[in-house]
Amino acid sequence: MRTSLTSLTSLTLACALVAVPVAARAAGVEVGAPAPDFSLKDLDGKTVKLADLKGKVVVLEWFNPECPFVRASHTKGSLVGAAKRATQKGVVRLAINSAAPGKQGYGVEKSKAGKATFGLEHPVLLDESGAVGKAYGATNTPHMFVIDKNGKVAYRGAIDNSPDGEGGSPEGGKLINYVDAAIDAVMAGQPVKVPSTKAYGCGVKYGS
Amino acid sequence: MRRAALALALVGCAHAAPSVARDAGEAYVARLEAPATIPVGAAATLTLTIDARPGFHPNEDYPHHAAVRGDGVDAPARLPLARAPTSLTAAIPITARTPGRHALTADVAFALCDADRCLIEKRTLALTVDAR
């Protein structure tokens, strides 16, 4: 009996020890923490490393060309012209597609089609293993991260407060573009007033 | 016994031949229903139901909503839909200002997802209500 209890206690402790890192990994990177480095290929096979962009403000958008929320955001909502506005301020924009094979929006061809449809001029990077998405805790498309010049996450969350993706249903009645506000604050060396929000949209189509 | 039969007949009449609009997509079946007749100048209720097909569920963030319009009928310009694990519903209050048959349309916007994809749907359901 004592042996059984000891075994049960050991098993419970083991489960608890296993559960902690899983929960931490699901949460992803916190605001104020160093942005996880990555090395991913763009749609032309060129490698893009976050470490090479040190000293610049970087905006990451978790992207899925077939997600209707992404489509709405890029054609009607807050992502229309967002990349152009950001790059004019010296910000580097990157889109990351973490869709796994067989899932909505997966792969080079669909990403190229989406990039053309939305008129994106910045790189779309492929993360089909989902490792980078999980390191950041990207849960949705779009899910936005703003990284400051010191390589730390300054904002994570939704593009705006209108979860239809079109900017047509802002919570509280007034549309707020959280990413534009975060970029302006970071560029001015000021704290981001709203550094974290709940992302909305499609779930990231991870493989597992 | 006779009274019970009469009550049953009245209930049957009240629910006989409701006006129904139906739209079936690959991920859902949407249904808008009105009573067979509605009273003039008093509140009546349309019932909107969107049932997700197996595997699909309503997106948890999308502002699912309906907007109803029709000549001679007062209806909410925009009404949120109640979200359940596999369905969206709304009881839509309407009031007919004049007697007769009134054509109504409901513009419905909602989003559904399964494990592999999400859909944003915008559909118009139309039906006629008979106000007396």
mmCIF file of C-alpha atoms in Angstrom:
data_model
loop_
_atom_site.group_PDB
_atom_site.id
_atom_site.type_symbol
_atom_site.label_atom_id
_atom_site.label_comp_id
_atom_site.label_asym_id
_atom_site.label_seq_id
_atom_site.Cartn_x
_atom_site.Cartn_y
_atom_site.Cartn_z
ATOM 1 C CA MET A 1 0.000 0.000 0.000
ATOM 2 C CA ARG A 2 2.809 2.313 1.014
ATOM 3 C CA THR A 3 4.593 1.454 -2.200
ATOM 4 C CA SER A 4 1.459 2.290 -4.192
ATOM 5 C CA LEU A 5 1.099 5.646 -2.472
ATOM 6 C CA THR A 6 4.749 6.440 -3.067
ATOM 7 C CA SER A 7 4.350 5.509 -6.740
ATOM 8 C CA LEU A 8 1.234 7.643 -7.015
ATOM 9 C CA THR A 9 3.002 10.615 -5.417
ATOM 10 C CA SER A 10 5.965 10.198 -7.750
ATOM 11 C CA LEU A 11 3.660 10.000 -10.740
ATOM 12 C CA THR A 12 1.792 13.145 -9.664
ATOM 13 C CA LEU A 13 5.079 15.032 -9.197
ATOM 14 C CA ALA A 14 6.326 13.822 -12.554
ATOM 15 C CA CYS A 15 3.130 15.004 -14.257
ATOM 16 C CA ALA A 16 3.408 18.377 -12.544
ATOM 17 C CA LEU A 17 7.023 18.751 -13.672
ATOM 18 C CA VAL A 18 6.066 17.846 -17.225
ATOM 19 C CA ALA A 19 3.024 20.156 -17.229
ATOM 20 C CA VAL A 20 4.900 23.333 -16.268
ATOM 21 C CA PRO A 21 7.100 23.690 -19.353
ATOM 22 C CA VAL A 22 4.204 22.752 -21.652
ATOM 23 C CA ALA A 23 2.068 25.521 -20.160
ATOM 24 C CA ALA A 24 4.948 27.990 -20.411
ATOM 25 C CA ARG A 25 5.564 27.092 -24.032
ATOM 26 C CA ALA A 26 1.887 27.574 -24.907
ATOM 27 C CA ALA A 27 1.950 31.085 -23.464
ATOM 28 C CA GLY A 28 4.872 32.135 -25.668
ATOM 29 C CA VAL A 29 7.043 35.186 -25.230
ATOM 30 C CA GLU A 30 6.022 37.854 -22.748
ATOM 31 C CA VAL A 31 6.045 41.579 -23.392
ATOM 32 C CA GLY A 32 9.412 42.947 -22.259
ATOM 33 C CA ALA A 33 11.218 39.658 -22.878
ATOM 34 C CA PRO A 34 13.767 39.167 -25.664
ATOM 35 C CA ALA A 35 12.072 38.213 -28.925
ATOM 36 C CA PRO A 36 12.950 34.592 -29.764
ATOM 37 C CA ASP A 37 15.479 34.536 -32.567
ATOM 38 C CA PHE A 38 14.605 32.704 -35.756
ATOM 39 C CA SER A 39 15.975 31.849 -39.143
ATOM 40 C CA LEU A 40 13.295 31.243 -41.772
ATOM 41 C CA LYS A 41 13.153 31.171 -45.552
ATOM 42 C CA ASP A 42 11.053 33.587 -47.548
ATOM 43 C CA LEU A 43 9.036 32.613 -50.632
ATOM 44 C CA ASP A 44 12.115 32.868 -52.860
ATOM 45 C CA GLY A 45 14.186 30.638 -50.601
ATOM 46 C CA LYS A 46 16.189 33.482 -49.083
ATOM 47 C CA THR A 47 16.959 33.104 -45.388
ATOM 48 C CA VAL A 48 15.845 35.866 -43.041
ATOM 49 C CA LYS A 49 17.340 35.961 -39.532
ATOM 50 C CA LEU A 50 15.841 38.111 -36.821
ATOM 51 C CA ALA A 51 19.308 38.584 -35.308
ATOM 52 C CA ASP A 52 20.397 40.389 -38.485
ATOM 53 C CA LEU A 53 17.750 43.049 -37.831
ATOM 54 C CA LYS A 54 19.067 44.052 -34.419
ATOM 55 C CA GLY A 55 18.826 47.800 -33.879
ATOM 56 C CA LYS A 56 15.648 48.078 -35.950
ATOM 57 C CA VAL A 57 12.021 48.031 -34.944
ATOM 58 C CA VAL A 58 10.459 44.857 -36.354
ATOM 59 C CA VAL A 59 6.777 44.030 -36.749
ATOM 60 C CA LEU A 60 5.784 40.387 -37.140
ATOM 61 C CA GLU A 61 2.384 39.396 -38.470
ATOM 62 C CA TRP A 62 1.252 35.791 -38.186
ATOM 63 C CA PHE A 63 -0.155 35.280 -41.612
ATOM 64 C CA ASN A 64 -2.402 32.835 -43.411
ATOM 65 C CA PRO A 65 -3.363 33.853 -46.944
ATOM 66 C CA GLU A 66 -6.613 31.861 -46.850
ATOM 67 C CA CYS A 67 -7.788 32.920 -43.423
ATOM 68 C CA PRO A 68 -10.822 35.190 -43.931
ATOM 69 C CA PHE A 69 -9.770 37.419 -41.027
ATOM 70 C CA VAL A 70 -6.377 37.985 -42.669
ATOM 71 C CA ARG A 71 -8.101 38.643 -45.982
ATOM 72 C CA ALA A 72 -10.518 41.114 -44.395
ATOM 73 C CA SER A 73 -7.737 42.887 -42.479
ATOM 74 C CA HIS A 74 -5.605 43.287 -45.607
ATOM 75 C CA THR A 75 -8.415 44.326 -47.943
ATOM 76 C CA LYS A 76 -10.782 46.326 -45.702
ATOM 77 C CA GLY A 77 -9.378 46.615 -42.189
ATOM 78 C CA SER A 78 -6.388 47.882 -40.248
ATOM 79 C CA LEU A 79 -3.733 46.068 -42.269
ATOM 80 C CA VAL A 80 -4.568 48.054 -45.414
ATOM 81 C CA GLY A 81 -1.510 50.222 -46.010
ATOM 82 C CA ALA A 82 -0.073 49.224 -42.637
ATOM 83 C CA ALA A 83 3.187 47.896 -44.057
ATOM 84 C CA LYS A 84 3.744 51.041 -46.131
ATOM 85 C CA ARG A 85 3.093 53.279 -43.120
ATOM 86 C CA ALA A 86 5.512 51.234 -41.039
ATOM 87 C CA THR A 87 8.328 51.022 -43.575
ATOM 88 C CA GLN A 88 8.145 54.789 -44.127
ATOM 89 C CA LYS A 89 9.024 55.078 -40.439
ATOM 90 C CA GLY A 90 11.980 52.712 -40.864
ATOM 91 C CA VAL A 91 10.207 49.696 -39.424
ATOM 92 C CA VAL A 92 10.887 46.217 -40.816
ATOM 93 C CA ARG A 93 7.741 44.223 -41.563
ATOM 94 C CA LEU A 94 7.715 40.441 -41.773
ATOM 95 C CA ALA A 95 4.806 38.054 -42.212
ATOM 96 C CA ILE A 96 5.126 34.490 -40.952
ATOM 97 C CA ASN A 97 2.997 31.596 -42.173
ATOM 98 C CA SER A 98 3.005 28.703 -39.672
ATOM 99 C CA ALA A 99 0.356 26.615 -41.452
ATOM 100 C CA ALA A 100 1.257 22.940 -41.612
ATOM 101 C CA PRO A 101 0.936 20.742 -44.703
ATOM 102 C CA GLY A 102 -2.696 19.982 -45.487
ATOM 103 C CA LYS A 103 -4.002 22.957 -43.534
ATOM 104 C CA GLN A 104 -5.689 26.104 -44.799
ATOM 105 C CA GLY A 105 -3.218 28.503 -46.420
ATOM 106 C CA TYR A 106 -0.193 26.196 -46.267
ATOM 107 C CA GLY A 107 2.883 26.623 -48.376
ATOM 108 C CA VAL A 108 4.781 28.679 -50.930
ATOM 109 C CA GLU A 109 2.177 28.809 -53.698
ATOM 110 C CA LYS A 110 -0.711 29.907 -51.512
ATOM 111 C CA SER A 111 1.512 32.420 -49.723
ATOM 112 C CA LYS A 112 2.657 33.841 -53.061
ATOM 113 C CA ALA A 113 -0.960 34.134 -54.197
ATOM 114 C CA GLY A 114 -1.927 35.884 -50.976
ATOM 115 C CA LYS A 115 1.057 38.198 -51.154
ATOM 116 C CA ALA A 116 0.034 39.216 -54.683
ATOM 117 C CA THR A 117 -3.647 39.592 -53.808
ATOM 118 C CA PHE A 118 -2.916 41.783 -50.801
ATOM 119 C CA GLY A 119 -0.121 43.710 -52.525
ATOM 120 C CA LEU A 120 2.446 42.899 -49.865
ATOM 121 C CA GLU A 121 5.954 44.140 -50.542
ATOM 122 C CA HIS A 122 7.538 42.717 -47.395
ATOM 123 C CA PRO A 123 8.742 39.126 -47.006
ATOM 124 C CA VAL A 124 6.433 36.264 -46.136
ATOM 125 C CA LEU A 125 8.400 33.652 -44.186
ATOM 126 C CA LEU A 126 7.512 29.984 -43.955
ATOM 127 C CA ASP A 127 7.401 28.206 -40.599
ATOM 128 C CA GLU A 128 5.684 24.978 -41.520
ATOM 129 C CA SER A 129 7.023 23.150 -38.450
ATOM 130 C CA GLY A 130 5.326 25.804 -36.328
ATOM 131 C CA ALA A 131 8.385 26.078 -34.077
ATOM 132 C CA VAL A 132 8.693 29.857 -34.392
ATOM 133 C CA GLY A 133 4.966 30.395 -33.994
ATOM 134 C CA LYS A 134 4.942 28.339 -30.822
ATOM 135 C CA ALA A 135 8.033 30.102 -29.467
ATOM 136 C CA TYR A 136 6.173 33.391 -29.773
ATOM 137 C CA GLY A 137 2.848 31.945 -28.638
ATOM 138 C CA ALA A 138 1.124 32.963 -31.849
ATOM 139 C CA THR A 139 -2.437 31.717 -31.550
ATOM 140 C CA ASN A 140 -4.254 33.491 -34.353
ATOM 141 C CA THR A 141 -3.920 34.923 -37.825
ATOM 142 C CA PRO A 142 -3.391 37.784 -37.756
ATOM 143 C CA HIS A 143 -1.411 37.872 -34.481
ATOM 144 C CA MET A 144 0.904 40.863 -34.227
ATOM 145 C CA PHE A 145 4.223 41.337 -32.404
ATOM 146 C CA VAL A 146 6.195 44.590 -32.251
ATOM 147 C CA ILE A 147 9.881 44.195 -31.387
ATOM 148 C CA ASP A 148 11.834 47.247 -30.245
ATOM 149 C CA LYS A 149 15.357 48.275 -31.257
ATOM 150 C CA ASN A 150 16.779 46.325 -28.310
ATOM 151 C CA GLY A 151 15.214 43.116 -29.553
ATOM 152 C CA LYS A 152 12.530 42.995 -26.883
ATOM 153 C CA VAL A 153 8.841 42.393 -27.418
ATOM 154 C CA ALA A 154 7.024 45.708 -26.970
ATOM 155 C CA TYR A 155 3.562 44.612 -28.076
ATOM 156 C CA ARG A 156 1.736 41.363 -28.700
ATOM 157 C CA GLY A 157 -1.875 40.845 -29.657
ATOM 158 C CA ALA A 158 -4.555 41.953 -32.078
ATOM 159 C CA ILE A 159 -4.074 44.441 -34.878
ATOM 160 C CA ASP A 160 -7.037 46.429 -33.558
ATOM 161 C CA ASN A 161 -10.171 46.264 -31.437
ATOM 162 C CA SER A 162 -12.520 45.227 -34.256
ATOM 163 C CA PRO A 163 -12.702 41.410 -34.218
ATOM 164 C CA ASP A 164 -14.496 41.195 -37.554
ATOM 165 C CA GLY A 165 -11.173 42.053 -39.220
ATOM 166 C CA GLU A 166 -12.859 44.783 -41.249
ATOM 167 C CA GLY A 167 -12.626 47.596 -38.740
ATOM 168 C CA GLY A 168 -16.420 47.699 -38.822
ATOM 169 C CA SER A 169 -17.252 46.496 -35.326
ATOM 170 C CA PRO A 170 -14.848 48.213 -32.942
ATOM 171 C CA GLU A 171 -15.400 47.369 -29.296
ATOM 172 C CA GLY A 172 -16.388 50.574 -27.525
ATOM 173 C CA GLY A 173 -17.393 52.162 -30.839
ATOM 174 C CA LYS A 174 -14.030 53.713 -31.762
ATOM 175 C CA LEU A 175 -11.467 51.882 -33.873
ATOM 176 C CA ILE A 176 -8.071 51.605 -32.177
ATOM 177 C CA ASN A 177 -5.074 50.359 -34.165
ATOM 178 C CA TYR A 178 -2.920 48.875 -31.400
ATOM 179 C CA VAL A 179 0.040 48.141 -33.678
ATOM 180 C CA ASP A 180 0.309 51.625 -35.161
ATOM 181 C CA ALA A 181 0.124 53.029 -31.619
ATOM 182 C CA ALA A 182 2.830 50.640 -30.414
ATOM 183 C CA ILE A 183 5.115 51.502 -33.349
ATOM 184 C CA ASP A 184 4.724 55.227 -32.686
ATOM 185 C CA ALA A 185 5.512 54.747 -28.992
ATOM 186 C CA VAL A 186 8.542 52.548 -29.634
ATOM 187 C CA MET A 187 9.922 54.899 -32.281
ATOM 188 C CA ALA A 188 9.523 57.793 -29.837
ATOM 189 C CA GLY A 189 11.229 55.838 -27.055
ATOM 190 C CA GLN A 190 8.085 55.877 -24.956
ATOM 191 C CA PRO A 191 6.297 53.020 -23.208
ATOM 192 C CA VAL A 192 3.517 51.324 -25.148
ATOM 193 C CA LYS A 193 0.232 52.250 -23.486
ATOM 194 C CA VAL A 194 -1.517 49.004 -24.436
ATOM 195 C CA PRO A 195 1.313 46.432 -24.668
ATOM 196 C CA SER A 196 -0.820 43.292 -24.780
ATOM 197 C CA THR A 197 -4.253 42.394 -26.142
ATOM 198 C CA LYS A 198 -6.065 39.203 -27.035
ATOM 199 C CA ALA A 199 -5.530 38.339 -30.672
ATOM 200 C CA TYR A 200 -8.560 37.436 -32.764
ATOM 201 C CA GLY A 201 -9.003 35.658 -36.063
ATOM 202 C CA CYS A 202 -8.419 32.129 -37.297
ATOM 203 C CA GLY A 203 -6.448 29.762 -35.125
ATOM 204 C CA VAL A 204 -2.887 29.256 -36.400
ATOM 205 C CA LYS A 205 -3.075 26.029 -38.368
ATOM 206 C CA TYR A 206 -0.255 24.193 -36.638
ATOM 207 C CA GLY A 207 0.372 20.585 -37.507
ATOM 208 C CA SER A 208 0.222 19.402 -33.908
ATOM 209 C CA MET B 1 -61.286 16.386 -22.937
ATOM 210 C CA ARG B 2 -63.013 18.688 -25.442
ATOM 211 C CA ARG B 3 -61.224 21.681 -23.846
ATOM 212 C CA ALA B 4 -57.861 19.907 -24.139
ATOM 213 C CA ALA B 5 -58.502 19.130 -27.794
ATOM 214 C CA LEU B 6 -59.416 22.776 -28.464
ATOM 215 C CA ALA B 7 -56.223 23.968 -26.745
ATOM 216 C CA LEU B 8 -54.179 21.534 -28.792
ATOM 217 C CA ALA B 9 -55.858 22.769 -31.982
ATOM 218 C CA LEU B 10 -55.105 26.378 -31.104
ATOM 219 C CA VAL B 11 -51.466 25.579 -30.432
ATOM 220 C CA GLY B 12 -51.383 23.723 -33.718
ATOM 221 C CA CYS B 13 -52.849 26.734 -35.547
ATOM 222 C CA ALA B 14 -50.388 29.132 -33.927
ATOM 223 C CA HIS B 15 -47.455 27.098 -35.167
ATOM 224 C CA ALA B 16 -48.952 25.937 -38.453
ATOM 225 C CA ALA B 17 -47.128 26.923 -41.607
ATOM 226 C CA PRO B 18 -44.544 29.275 -40.118
ATOM 227 C CA SER B 19 -42.631 31.409 -42.564
ATOM 228 C CA VAL B 20 -39.161 29.926 -42.932
ATOM 229 C CA ALA B 21 -36.011 30.946 -44.762
ATOM 230 C CA ARG B 22 -33.181 28.469 -44.974
ATOM 231 C CA ASP B 23 -29.599 28.681 -46.198
ATOM 232 C CA ALA B 24 -27.234 25.742 -46.072
ATOM 233 C CA GLY B 25 -23.528 26.164 -46.536
ATOM 234 C CA GLU B 26 -20.742 23.639 -46.344
ATOM 235 C CA ALA B 27 -20.238 24.390 -42.664
ATOM 236 C CA TYR B 28 -23.710 25.295 -41.428
ATOM 237 C CA VAL B 29 -27.465 25.401 -41.838
ATOM 238 C CA ALA B 30 -29.086 28.803 -41.195
ATOM 239 C CA ARG B 31 -32.796 29.106 -40.535
ATOM 240 C CA LEU B 32 -34.976 32.168 -39.972
ATOM 241 C CA GLU B 33 -38.488 31.498 -38.791
ATOM 242 C CA ALA B 34 -41.567 33.614 -38.111
ATOM 243 C CA PRO B 35 -44.949 32.654 -36.690
ATOM 244 C CA ALA B 36 -47.724 31.988 -39.199
ATOM 245 C CA THR B 37 -49.262 35.334 -38.287
ATOM 246 C CA ILE B 38 -48.121 38.223 -36.140
ATOM 247 C CA PRO B 39 -50.236 40.877 -34.423
ATOM 248 C CA VAL B 40 -50.280 44.426 -35.747
ATOM 249 C CA GLY B 41 -48.776 46.932 -33.333
ATOM 250 C CA ALA B 42 -47.546 44.332 -30.859
ATOM 251 C CA ALA B 43 -44.229 42.640 -30.413
ATOM 252 C CA ALA B 44 -43.527 39.400 -32.227
ATOM 253 C CA THR B 45 -40.373 37.337 -32.463
ATOM 254 C CA LEU B 46 -38.361 35.961 -35.347
ATOM 255 C CA THR B 47 -36.100 33.054 -34.509
ATOM 256 C CA LEU B 48 -32.699 32.831 -36.164
ATOM 257 C CA THR B 49 -30.685 29.654 -35.749
ATOM 258 C CA ILE B 50 -27.357 28.754 -37.302
ATOM 259 C CA ASP B 51 -26.348 25.174 -36.668
ATOM 260 C CA ALA B 52 -22.733 24.323 -37.365
ATOM 261 C CA ARG B 53 -22.203 21.090 -39.232
ATOM 262 C CA PRO B 54 -20.180 18.383 -37.415
ATOM 263 C CA GLY B 55 -16.601 19.492 -36.805
ATOM 264 C CA PHE B 56 -17.372 23.199 -37.077
ATOM 265 C CA HIS B 57 -17.927 25.682 -34.263
ATOM 266 C CA PRO B 58 -18.583 29.434 -34.063
ATOM 267 C CA ASN B 59 -15.428 31.548 -33.958
ATOM 268 C CA GLU B 60 -15.019 32.772 -30.391
ATOM 269 C CA ASP B 61 -14.046 36.350 -31.236
ATOM 270 C CA TYR B 62 -16.117 37.313 -34.266
ATOM 271 C CA PRO B 63 -19.004 39.742 -33.620
ATOM 272 C CA HIS B 64 -21.711 37.438 -35.020
ATOM 273 C CA HIS B 65 -24.754 39.574 -35.732
ATOM 274 C CA ALA B 66 -27.965 40.039 -37.700
ATOM 275 C CA ALA B 67 -29.686 43.114 -39.078
ATOM 276 C CA VAL B 68 -33.357 42.875 -40.043
ATOM 277 C CA ARG B 69 -35.250 45.256 -42.288
ATOM 278 C CA GLY B 70 -38.628 45.362 -43.971
ATOM 279 C CA ASP B 71 -41.281 47.823 -45.075
ATOM 280 C CA GLY B 72 -43.936 48.490 -42.461
ATOM 281 C CA VAL B 73 -42.045 46.625 -39.765
ATOM 282 C CA ASP B 74 -39.894 47.909 -36.916
ATOM 283 C CA ALA B 75 -36.864 45.698 -36.310
ATOM 284 C CA PRO B 76 -33.448 46.094 -34.696
ATOM 285 C CA ALA B 77 -30.790 47.522 -36.987
ATOM 286 C CA ARG B 78 -28.196 45.177 -35.503
ATOM 287 C CA LEU B 79 -28.533 42.377 -32.995
ATOM 288 C CA PRO B 80 -25.729 40.167 -31.641
ATOM 289 C CA LEU B 81 -26.151 36.400 -31.916
ATOM 290 C CA ALA B 82 -25.825 34.222 -28.833
ATOM 291 C CA ARG B 83 -22.946 31.780 -29.184
ATOM 292 C CA ALA B 84 -23.162 28.156 -28.060
ATOM 293 C CA PRO B 85 -20.565 25.426 -28.724
ATOM 294 C CA THR B 86 -22.070 24.407 -32.077
ATOM 295 C CA SER B 87 -24.702 27.021 -32.847
ATOM 296 C CA LEU B 88 -25.626 30.692 -32.972
ATOM 297 C CA THR B 89 -29.089 31.950 -32.157
ATOM 298 C CA ALA B 90 -31.098 35.138 -31.848
ATOM 299 C CA ALA B 91 -34.650 35.971 -30.884
ATOM 300 C CA ILE B 92 -35.315 39.029 -33.025
ATOM 301 C CA PRO B 93 -38.111 41.332 -31.859
ATOM 302 C CA ILE B 94 -40.229 42.867 -34.620
ATOM 303 C CA THR B 95 -43.396 44.942 -34.653
ATOM 304 C CA ALA B 96 -45.637 45.283 -37.702
ATOM 305 C CA ARG B 97 -47.027 48.796 -38.049
ATOM 306 C CA THR B 98 -49.729 47.909 -40.583
ATOM 307 C CA PRO B 99 -51.741 44.778 -41.463
ATOM 308 C CA GLY B 100 -50.872 42.679 -44.483
ATOM 309 C CA ARG B 101 -47.946 40.721 -45.776
ATOM 310 C CA HIS B 102 -44.535 42.228 -45.140
ATOM 311 C CA ALA B 103 -41.320 41.099 -46.782
ATOM 312 C CA LEU B 104 -38.403 40.933 -44.361
ATOM 313 C CA THR B 105 -34.716 40.381 -44.937
ATOM 314 C CA ALA B 106 -32.132 39.466 -42.353
ATOM 315 C CA ASP B 107 -28.500 40.196 -43.168
ATOM 316 C CA VAL B 108 -26.514 37.771 -41.066
ATOM 317 C CA ALA B 109 -22.749 37.801 -40.503
ATOM 318 C CA PHE B 110 -20.992 35.007 -38.660
ATOM 319 C CA ALA B 111 -17.742 33.037 -38.612
ATOM 320 C CA LEU B 112 -17.233 29.316 -38.210
ATOM 321 C CA CYS B 113 -14.066 27.270 -37.916
ATOM 322 C CA ASP B 114 -13.020 23.653 -37.850
ATOM 323 C CA ALA B 115 -9.582 22.233 -37.131
ATOM 324 C CA ASP B 116 -8.259 23.078 -40.586
ATOM 325 C CA ARG B 117 -9.934 26.332 -41.637
ATOM 326 C CA CYS B 118 -12.203 29.238 -40.817
ATOM 327 C CA LEU B 119 -15.010 30.837 -42.813
ATOM 328 C CA ILE B 120 -16.630 34.249 -42.482
ATOM 329 C CA GLU B 121 -20.142 34.042 -43.869
ATOM 330 C CA LYS B 122 -22.431 36.903 -44.854
ATOM 331 C CA ARG B 123 -25.871 35.716 -45.873
ATOM 332 C CA THR B 124 -29.248 37.271 -46.456
ATOM 333 C CA LEU B 125 -32.333 35.343 -45.403
ATOM 334 C CA ALA B 126 -35.709 36.554 -46.661
ATOM 335 C CA LEU B 127 -39.215 35.697 -45.586
ATOM 336 C CA THR B 128 -42.716 37.171 -45.483
ATOM 337 C CA VAL B 129 -44.733 37.747 -42.343
ATOM 338 C CA ASP B 130 -48.507 38.048 -42.271
ATOM 339 C CA ALA B 131 -49.616 40.783 -39.874
ATOM 340 C CA ARG B 132 -53.271 40.820 -38.715
#
